[in-house]
Amino acid sequence: MNFCSSCGSRVNLLIPAGDNRHRYVCESCGMIHYQNPNVVTGCIPEWEGRILLCRRAIEPRYGTWTLPAGFLENGESSMFGAAREAEEEANAQIREMTLFCVYSIPHINQVYTMYRGVLDKGLASPGEESLEVMLASEDEVPWDNLSFPVIVETLKLYYRDKQTGNFSTHYGEIIRLDKKTVRVEHY
Amino acid sequence: MNFCSSCGSRVNLLIPAGDNRHRYVCESCGMIHYQNPNVVTGCIPEWEGRILLCRRAIEPRYGTWTLPAGFLENGESSMFGAAREAEEEANAQIREMTLFCVYSIPHINQVYTMYRGVLDKGLASPGEESLEVMLASEDEVPWDNLSFPVIVETLKLYYRDKQTGNFSTHYGEIIRLDKKTVRVEHY
């Protein structure tokens, strides 16, 4: 950030009075430009023992498999956003949604909210951001070609709960240790 | 938003190619400036059957009572952020936190994550953003002078669960109907 989005003047990185963090502050109008984490919201669409996966047609991680998910938009709830993402990425209608997990990913400033839901009529097809979609049974999940650690973790938790038949709301934090390794903290 | 925070040129509100929403786009460098909801994170600090409330020393809702909560910062998890807010607003250390509720508030572009936790040693005192703090029993909660609908809702759910002894993770949406009325949807 170099310029004030309100008045167009230069911004400086400084700690405003009464604050304890560096913020971008306009040197002309004084506006403080806070930068905060984003919510990514998505779901596990279920249909007759299978789940809907989408193969990404966009970067990052082009060509890998993922659950439908994306940035929550202004003016929508996290559940509505999850349903919208399923519609955009897989032309899928999701109903009977329940909150499955909430994971923070501090190193990329994201909080994921993932729901379980029923894939209406089992119908799905690739949206603009997907190369293809599939309804995968557990042994068809492409574990070595999933998009992000949070998706791997969500699916692991999902199949663990499915085995017991007892689904609860999971939450925790995904911590990057180095370029290739993350640690998952379940609270 | 009037100017590009990257290059300082004017932005225009338009729907970028491949998108379906209006975004601020720089007319010079082409950068798209997305605007997304913020996460507010907080907690219900418990101590020997009482809970910690803070009286706000800041606008909005100066002078009303609230639970410690505030905007999640970049680089932190929602649970860590909730603990930090309790420390900043009430010099309180919170331990053994569990996720209590997740509520979206679409009309103000916020998602609340609220935790339950133990107020360490029962110790608290007003931080810079609080006029005073109190350890309130249920019949001491100032229901008519709470800060925000989401705080009222969180406390209602809390005391309902407390009565049954069965705490679960709640989630839903708070919808503004008109200037003075909200509707709460529990999913």
CSV table of C-alpha atoms in Angstrom, one decimal:
chain,number,residue,atom,x,y,z
A,1,MET,CA,0.0,0.0,0.0
A,2,ASN,CA,1.4,3.3,-1.1
A,3,PHE,CA,-1.5,5.7,-1.5
A,4,CYS,CA,-4.6,6.7,0.4
A,5,SER,CA,-7.6,5.2,-1.3
A,6,SER,CA,-9.7,8.1,0.0
A,7,CYS,CA,-7.7,11.2,-1.0
A,8,GLY,CA,-4.8,9.8,-3.1
A,9,SER,CA,-2.0,11.1,-1.0
A,10,ARG,CA,1.0,9.1,0.2
A,11,VAL,CA,0.5,6.8,3.2
A,12,ASN,CA,3.1,6.1,5.9
A,13,LEU,CA,3.5,3.0,8.0
A,14,LEU,CA,3.3,4.0,11.7
A,15,ILE,CA,1.6,3.2,15.0
A,16,PRO,CA,-1.4,5.5,15.4
A,17,ALA,CA,-2.1,7.0,18.8
A,18,GLY,CA,-3.9,4.5,21.1
A,19,ASP,CA,-3.0,1.6,18.9
A,20,ASN,CA,-0.2,-1.0,19.3
A,21,ARG,CA,0.4,-2.0,15.6
A,22,HIS,CA,1.8,-0.5,12.5
A,23,ARG,CA,-0.9,0.7,10.1
A,24,TYR,CA,-0.9,2.6,6.9
A,25,VAL,CA,-1.9,6.2,7.7
A,26,CYS,CA,-2.6,8.9,5.1
A,27,GLU,CA,-0.1,11.8,5.6
A,28,SER,CA,-2.7,14.2,4.3
A,29,CYS,CA,-6.2,13.3,5.5
A,30,GLY,CA,-5.1,11.0,8.3
A,31,MET,CA,-7.3,8.1,7.4
A,32,ILE,CA,-6.0,4.8,8.9
A,33,HIS,CA,-6.1,1.9,6.4
A,34,TYR,CA,-6.6,-1.3,8.4
A,35,GLN,CA,-5.7,-4.6,6.9
A,36,ASN,CA,-7.4,-7.7,8.3
A,37,PRO,CA,-7.9,-11.4,7.6
A,38,ASN,CA,-10.4,-12.6,5.0
A,39,VAL,CA,-13.0,-15.3,5.5
A,40,VAL,CA,-12.9,-18.2,3.0
A,41,THR,CA,-16.1,-20.2,3.1
A,42,GLY,CA,-17.0,-23.5,1.5
A,43,CYS,CA,-18.6,-26.9,1.9
A,44,ILE,CA,-18.5,-30.7,1.7
A,45,PRO,CA,-21.4,-31.5,-0.6
A,46,GLU,CA,-22.6,-35.1,0.1
A,47,TRP,CA,-24.6,-37.4,-2.1
A,48,GLU,CA,-25.3,-41.0,-1.5
A,49,GLY,CA,-22.0,-41.7,0.4
A,50,ARG,CA,-19.9,-39.6,-2.0
A,51,ILE,CA,-18.7,-36.1,-1.9
A,52,LEU,CA,-18.3,-33.4,-4.6
A,53,LEU,CA,-14.8,-32.4,-5.5
A,54,CYS,CA,-13.7,-29.8,-8.1
A,55,ARG,CA,-10.5,-29.6,-10.1
A,56,ARG,CA,-9.2,-26.1,-10.1
A,57,ALA,CA,-9.1,-24.2,-13.4
A,58,ILE,CA,-7.4,-21.2,-11.7
A,59,GLU,CA,-4.2,-20.4,-9.9
A,60,PRO,CA,-3.0,-21.0,-7.3
A,61,ARG,CA,-2.8,-24.8,-7.5
A,62,TYR,CA,-4.2,-25.1,-11.0
A,63,GLY,CA,-5.2,-28.7,-11.7
A,64,THR,CA,-5.5,-29.8,-8.1
A,65,TRP,CA,-8.7,-31.1,-6.5
A,66,THR,CA,-10.5,-29.1,-3.9
A,67,LEU,CA,-13.8,-28.6,-2.1
A,68,PRO,CA,-16.0,-25.7,-3.4
A,69,ALA,CA,-14.9,-22.7,-1.4
A,70,GLY,CA,-13.9,-19.1,-1.9
A,71,PHE,CA,-13.8,-15.6,-0.3
A,72,LEU,CA,-16.8,-14.5,1.6
A,73,GLU,CA,-18.3,-11.4,-0.1
A,74,ASN,CA,-19.6,-8.3,1.6
A,75,GLY,CA,-23.3,-8.5,2.4
A,76,GLU,CA,-23.5,-12.3,2.7
A,77,SER,CA,-23.4,-14.8,5.6
A,78,SER,CA,-20.7,-17.5,5.7
A,79,MET,CA,-23.3,-20.2,5.0
A,80,PHE,CA,-24.9,-18.4,2.1
A,81,GLY,CA,-21.4,-17.7,0.7
A,82,ALA,CA,-20.5,-21.4,0.9
A,83,ALA,CA,-23.7,-22.3,-1.0
A,84,ARG,CA,-22.9,-19.6,-3.6
A,85,GLU,CA,-19.3,-21.0,-4.1
A,86,ALA,CA,-20.7,-24.4,-4.8
A,87,GLU,CA,-23.1,-23.0,-7.3
A,88,GLU,CA,-20.3,-20.9,-9.0
A,89,GLU,CA,-17.7,-23.6,-9.1
A,90,ALA,CA,-19.9,-26.7,-9.7
A,91,ASN,CA,-23.4,-25.6,-10.7
A,92,ALA,CA,-24.4,-27.4,-7.5
A,93,GLN,CA,-27.3,-26.6,-5.1
A,94,ILE,CA,-26.5,-27.4,-1.5
A,95,ARG,CA,-29.1,-27.8,1.2
A,96,GLU,CA,-29.3,-28.8,4.9
A,97,MET,CA,-26.0,-27.2,5.7
A,98,THR,CA,-24.3,-27.6,9.1
A,99,LEU,CA,-21.1,-26.0,10.3
A,100,PHE,CA,-18.3,-28.6,10.1
A,101,CYS,CA,-15.1,-26.7,10.9
A,102,VAL,CA,-13.5,-23.3,11.5
A,103,TYR,CA,-9.8,-23.1,10.9
A,104,SER,CA,-7.5,-20.0,11.1
A,105,ILE,CA,-4.5,-19.8,8.8
A,106,PRO,CA,-2.6,-16.9,10.3
A,107,HIS,CA,0.4,-16.9,7.8
A,108,ILE,CA,-2.0,-16.1,4.9
A,109,ASN,CA,-4.5,-14.1,6.9
A,110,GLN,CA,-7.4,-16.3,6.4
A,111,VAL,CA,-10.2,-17.9,8.4
A,112,TYR,CA,-11.9,-20.9,6.8
A,113,THR,CA,-15.6,-21.8,7.6
A,114,MET,CA,-16.5,-25.1,6.1
A,115,TYR,CA,-20.0,-26.6,6.1
A,116,ARG,CA,-21.4,-30.1,5.4
A,117,GLY,CA,-24.5,-30.2,3.1
A,118,VAL,CA,-26.6,-32.3,0.8
A,119,LEU,CA,-25.8,-32.0,-2.9
A,120,ASP,CA,-29.3,-31.5,-4.3
A,121,LYS,CA,-30.3,-34.3,-6.7
A,122,GLY,CA,-26.6,-35.3,-6.9
A,123,LEU,CA,-26.3,-32.8,-9.7
A,124,ALA,CA,-23.0,-30.9,-10.5
A,125,SER,CA,-21.0,-29.8,-13.5
A,126,PRO,CA,-17.8,-27.7,-13.9
A,127,GLY,CA,-18.3,-23.9,-13.4
A,128,GLU,CA,-15.9,-21.3,-14.8
A,129,GLU,CA,-13.3,-21.9,-12.1
A,130,SER,CA,-13.3,-25.7,-12.4
A,131,LEU,CA,-11.8,-28.0,-15.0
A,132,GLU,CA,-14.0,-31.0,-13.9
A,133,VAL,CA,-16.0,-32.2,-11.0
A,134,MET,CA,-16.4,-35.6,-9.5
A,135,LEU,CA,-18.5,-37.4,-6.9
A,136,ALA,CA,-15.8,-39.3,-5.0
A,137,SER,CA,-16.2,-42.2,-2.6
A,138,GLU,CA,-13.6,-42.2,0.2
A,139,ASP,CA,-11.1,-44.4,-1.7
A,140,GLU,CA,-11.4,-42.2,-4.8
A,141,VAL,CA,-10.3,-39.0,-3.0
A,142,PRO,CA,-7.1,-37.9,-4.7
A,143,TRP,CA,-5.2,-37.4,-1.5
A,144,ASP,CA,-1.9,-36.7,-3.2
A,145,ASN,CA,-3.4,-34.0,-5.4
A,146,LEU,CA,-5.5,-31.9,-3.2
A,147,SER,CA,-5.2,-28.1,-3.4
A,148,PHE,CA,-4.4,-26.8,0.1
A,149,PRO,CA,-3.6,-28.2,3.6
A,150,VAL,CA,-6.9,-26.9,5.0
A,151,ILE,CA,-8.7,-29.0,2.4
A,152,VAL,CA,-6.7,-32.1,3.3
A,153,GLU,CA,-7.4,-31.4,7.0
A,154,THR,CA,-11.1,-30.9,6.4
A,155,LEU,CA,-11.5,-34.1,4.5
A,156,LYS,CA,-9.5,-36.1,7.1
A,157,LEU,CA,-11.7,-34.8,9.9
A,158,TYR,CA,-14.8,-35.5,7.7
A,159,TYR,CA,-13.9,-39.2,7.2
A,160,ARG,CA,-12.9,-39.6,10.8
A,161,ASP,CA,-16.3,-38.3,11.9
A,162,LYS,CA,-18.1,-40.3,9.3
A,163,GLN,CA,-16.6,-43.5,10.6
A,164,THR,CA,-18.0,-42.8,14.0
A,165,GLY,CA,-21.2,-41.3,12.7
A,166,ASN,CA,-20.8,-38.5,15.1
A,167,PHE,CA,-20.2,-35.1,13.3
A,168,SER,CA,-19.2,-32.2,15.5
A,169,THR,CA,-17.8,-28.7,14.8
A,170,HIS,CA,-14.0,-28.7,14.6
A,171,TYR,CA,-11.8,-25.7,15.0
A,172,GLY,CA,-8.1,-24.9,15.2
A,173,GLU,CA,-5.2,-23.3,13.4
A,174,ILE,CA,-2.9,-24.3,10.5
A,175,ILE,CA,0.6,-23.1,11.2
A,176,ARG,CA,3.2,-22.9,8.5
A,177,LEU,CA,6.5,-24.4,9.7
A,178,ASP,CA,8.5,-24.0,6.5
A,179,LYS,CA,7.9,-23.8,2.8
A,180,LYS,CA,6.6,-27.4,2.5
A,181,THR,CA,5.3,-28.2,6.0
A,182,VAL,CA,2.4,-27.1,8.1
A,183,ARG,CA,1.3,-28.1,11.6
A,184,VAL,CA,-2.4,-28.4,12.4
A,185,GLU,CA,-3.5,-27.4,15.9
A,186,HIS,CA,-6.9,-28.8,16.9
A,187,TYR,CA,-8.3,-26.9,19.8
B,1,MET,CA,-12.8,4.3,-2.4
B,2,ASN,CA,-11.5,6.9,-4.9
B,3,PHE,CA,-7.9,6.1,-5.6
B,4,CYS,CA,-5.7,3.0,-6.2
B,5,SER,CA,-3.7,2.3,-3.1
B,6,SER,CA,-0.9,0.8,-5.2
B,7,CYS,CA,-0.3,3.5,-7.9
B,8,GLY,CA,-2.5,6.4,-6.7
B,9,SER,CA,-4.6,6.7,-9.9
B,10,ARG,CA,-8.4,7.0,-10.0
B,11,VAL,CA,-10.4,3.8,-9.5
B,12,ASN,CA,-13.7,2.9,-11.3
B,13,LEU,CA,-16.5,0.7,-10.0
B,14,LEU,CA,-17.0,-2.0,-12.6
B,15,ILE,CA,-17.5,-5.7,-13.1
B,16,PRO,CA,-14.1,-7.2,-14.0
B,17,ALA,CA,-13.9,-9.9,-16.7
B,18,GLY,CA,-14.8,-13.3,-15.3
B,19,ASP,CA,-16.4,-11.8,-12.2
B,20,ASN,CA,-20.0,-11.1,-11.4
B,21,ARG,CA,-19.8,-8.2,-8.9
B,22,HIS,CA,-18.8,-4.6,-9.0
B,23,ARG,CA,-15.2,-4.0,-7.8
B,24,TYR,CA,-13.0,-1.0,-7.6
B,25,VAL,CA,-10.5,-1.3,-10.4
B,26,CYS,CA,-7.6,1.0,-11.1
B,27,GLU,CA,-7.9,2.8,-14.4
B,28,SER,CA,-4.2,3.0,-14.7
B,29,CYS,CA,-2.5,-0.2,-13.3
B,30,GLY,CA,-5.7,-2.4,-13.5
B,31,MET,CA,-5.4,-3.6,-9.9
B,32,ILE,CA,-8.7,-4.9,-8.5
B,33,HIS,CA,-9.4,-3.7,-4.9
B,34,TYR,CA,-11.6,-6.4,-3.3
B,35,GLN,CA,-13.6,-5.5,-0.2
B,36,ASN,CA,-14.5,-8.3,2.0
B,37,PRO,CA,-16.1,-8.9,5.5
B,38,ASN,CA,-14.0,-8.7,8.7
B,39,VAL,CA,-13.8,-11.2,11.5
B,40,VAL,CA,-14.6,-10.0,15.0
B,41,THR,CA,-13.4,-12.4,17.6
B,42,GLY,CA,-14.1,-12.4,21.3
B,43,CYS,CA,-14.9,-14.5,24.4
B,44,ILE,CA,-17.0,-15.2,27.4
B,45,PRO,CA,-14.5,-15.2,30.3
B,46,GLU,CA,-15.9,-17.4,33.1
B,47,TRP,CA,-15.0,-17.4,36.8
B,48,GLU,CA,-16.8,-19.2,39.5
B,49,GLY,CA,-20.2,-19.0,37.9
B,50,ARG,CA,-19.8,-15.4,36.8
B,51,ILE,CA,-18.7,-13.8,33.5
B,52,LEU,CA,-16.5,-10.9,32.7
B,53,LEU,CA,-18.2,-7.9,31.1
B,54,CYS,CA,-16.6,-4.6,30.0
B,55,ARG,CA,-18.2,-1.2,29.7
B,56,ARG,CA,-17.1,0.5,26.5
B,57,ALA,CA,-14.9,3.6,26.7
B,58,ILE,CA,-15.1,4.0,22.9
B,59,GLU,CA,-17.7,4.6,20.2
B,60,PRO,CA,-19.8,3.1,18.9
B,61,ARG,CA,-22.1,2.4,21.9
B,62,TYR,CA,-19.9,4.2,24.4
B,63,GLY,CA,-20.9,3.4,27.9
B,64,THR,CA,-22.7,0.1,27.1
B,65,TRP,CA,-21.7,-3.3,28.4
B,66,THR,CA,-20.0,-5.9,26.2
B,67,LEU,CA,-18.0,-9.0,26.1
B,68,PRO,CA,-14.3,-8.5,25.2
B,69,ALA,CA,-14.1,-8.7,21.4
B,70,GLY,CA,-12.6,-6.9,18.5
B,71,PHE,CA,-11.3,-7.2,14.9
B,72,LEU,CA,-9.0,-10.1,14.2
B,73,GLU,CA,-5.6,-8.9,13.1
B,74,ASN,CA,-3.5,-10.2,10.3
B,75,GLY,CA,-1.2,-13.0,11.4
B,76,GLU,CA,-3.3,-14.3,14.3
B,77,SER,CA,-5.8,-17.1,14.7
B,78,SER,CA,-9.3,-16.3,15.8
B,79,MET,CA,-8.7,-17.9,19.2
B,80,PHE,CA,-5.5,-16.1,19.8
B,81,GLY,CA,-7.2,-12.8,18.7
B,82,ALA,CA,-10.0,-13.4,21.2
B,83,ALA,CA,-7.5,-13.9,24.0
B,84,ARG,CA,-5.6,-10.8,23.0
B,85,GLU,CA,-8.8,-8.7,23.0
B,86,ALA,CA,-9.6,-9.9,26.6
B,87,GLU,CA,-6.1,-8.8,27.6
B,88,GLU,CA,-6.3,-5.4,25.9
B,89,GLU,CA,-9.8,-4.6,27.1
B,90,ALA,CA,-9.7,-6.1,30.6
B,91,ASN,CA,-6.1,-7.0,31.4
B,92,ALA,CA,-7.5,-10.6,31.6
B,93,GLN,CA,-5.8,-13.9,30.8
B,94,ILE,CA,-8.1,-16.5,29.3
B,95,ARG,CA,-7.4,-20.2,29.2
B,96,GLU,CA,-9.1,-23.4,28.1
B,97,MET,CA,-11.0,-21.7,25.3
B,98,THR,CA,-13.7,-23.5,23.3
B,99,LEU,CA,-15.5,-22.2,20.3
B,100,PHE,CA,-19.0,-21.2,21.4
B,101,CYS,CA,-20.6,-19.5,18.4
B,102,VAL,CA,-20.0,-18.2,14.8
B,103,TYR,CA,-22.5,-15.6,13.6
B,104,SER,CA,-22.5,-13.7,10.4
B,105,ILE,CA,-23.8,-10.1,10.3
B,106,PRO,CA,-24.1,-9.4,6.6
B,107,HIS,CA,-25.4,-5.9,6.8
B,108,ILE,CA,-22.2,-4.7,8.5
B,109,ASN,CA,-19.9,-7.2,6.7
B,110,GLN,CA,-18.8,-9.0,9.8
B,111,VAL,CA,-18.4,-12.6,11.0
B,112,TYR,CA,-18.2,-13.0,14.8
B,113,THR,CA,-16.3,-15.9,16.4
B,114,MET,CA,-17.0,-16.1,20.1
B,115,TYR,CA,-15.2,-18.5,22.5
B,116,ARG,CA,-15.9,-19.6,26.1
B,117,GLY,CA,-12.9,-19.6,28.4
B,118,VAL,CA,-11.7,-19.5,32.0
B,119,LEU,CA,-10.7,-16.1,33.3
B,120,ASP,CA,-7.4,-16.9,34.9
B,121,LYS,CA,-7.5,-16.3,38.7
B,122,GLY,CA,-10.6,-14.2,38.2
B,123,LEU,CA,-8.4,-11.2,37.6
B,124,ALA,CA,-9.5,-8.3,35.4
B,125,SER,CA,-9.3,-4.5,35.3
B,126,PRO,CA,-10.3,-1.9,32.7
B,127,GLY,CA,-8.0,-1.6,29.7
B,128,GLU,CA,-7.8,1.6,27.6
B,129,GLU,CA,-11.0,0.8,25.7
B,130,SER,CA,-13.0,0.0,28.9
B,131,LEU,CA,-14.5,2.4,31.5
B,132,GLU,CA,-15.0,-0.4,34.0
B,133,VAL,CA,-15.2,-4.2,34.1
B,134,MET,CA,-17.4,-6.5,36.2
B,135,LEU,CA,-17.8,-10.2,37.1
B,136,ALA,CA,-21.5,-10.6,36.6
B,137,SER,CA,-23.8,-13.4,37.8
B,138,GLU,CA,-26.7,-14.1,35.4
B,139,ASP,CA,-29.1,-11.8,37.2
B,140,GLU,CA,-26.5,-9.0,37.2
B,141,VAL,CA,-26.1,-8.9,33.4
B,142,PRO,CA,-27.3,-5.5,32.2
B,143,TRP,CA,-29.6,-6.8,29.5
B,144,ASP,CA,-31.0,-3.4,28.7
B,145,ASN,CA,-27.7,-1.8,28.3
B,146,LEU,CA,-25.6,-4.3,26.2
B,147,SER,CA,-23.6,-3.1,23.2
B,148,PHE,CA,-24.7,-5.0,20.2
B,149,PRO,CA,-27.4,-7.6,19.1
B,150,VAL,CA,-24.7,-10.2,18.6
B,151,ILE,CA,-23.6,-9.8,22.2
B,152,VAL,CA,-27.2,-10.1,23.5
B,153,GLU,CA,-27.6,-13.2,21.4
B,154,THR,CA,-24.3,-14.8,22.5
B,155,LEU,CA,-25.3,-14.3,26.2
B,156,LYS,CA,-28.8,-15.7,25.6
B,157,LEU,CA,-27.3,-18.8,24.0
B,158,TYR,CA,-24.7,-19.0,26.8
B,159,TYR,CA,-27.2,-19.0,29.6
B,160,ARG,CA,-29.5,-21.4,27.8
B,161,ASP,CA,-26.7,-23.9,27.4
B,162,LYS,CA,-25.5,-23.3,30.9
B,163,GLN,CA,-28.9,-24.3,32.3
B,164,THR,CA,-28.8,-27.6,30.5
B,165,GLY,CA,-25.0,-28.1,31.2
B,166,ASN,CA,-24.6,-29.0,27.5
B,167,PHE,CA,-22.5,-26.4,25.6
B,168,SER,CA,-22.4,-26.7,21.8
B,169,THR,CA,-21.1,-24.6,19.0
B,170,HIS,CA,-23.9,-22.3,17.7
B,171,TYR,CA,-24.0,-20.6,14.4
B,172,GLY,CA,-26.3,-18.5,12.3
B,173,GLU,CA,-26.9,-15.0,11.0
B,174,ILE,CA,-28.1,-11.7,12.3
B,175,ILE,CA,-30.3,-9.9,9.8
B,176,ARG,CA,-31.2,-6.2,10.1
B,177,LEU,CA,-34.9,-5.7,9.5
B,178,ASP,CA,-35.0,-1.9,10.1
B,179,LYS,CA,-33.1,0.7,12.1
B,180,LYS,CA,-34.1,-0.7,15.5
B,181,THR,CA,-34.8,-4.4,14.8
B,182,VAL,CA,-32.8,-7.5,13.9
B,183,ARG,CA,-33.8,-11.0,13.3
B,184,VAL,CA,-31.6,-13.9,14.4
B,185,GLU,CA,-31.4,-17.0,12.3
B,186,HIS,CA,-30.0,-20.0,14.1
B,187,TYR,CA,-29.0,-22.7,11.6
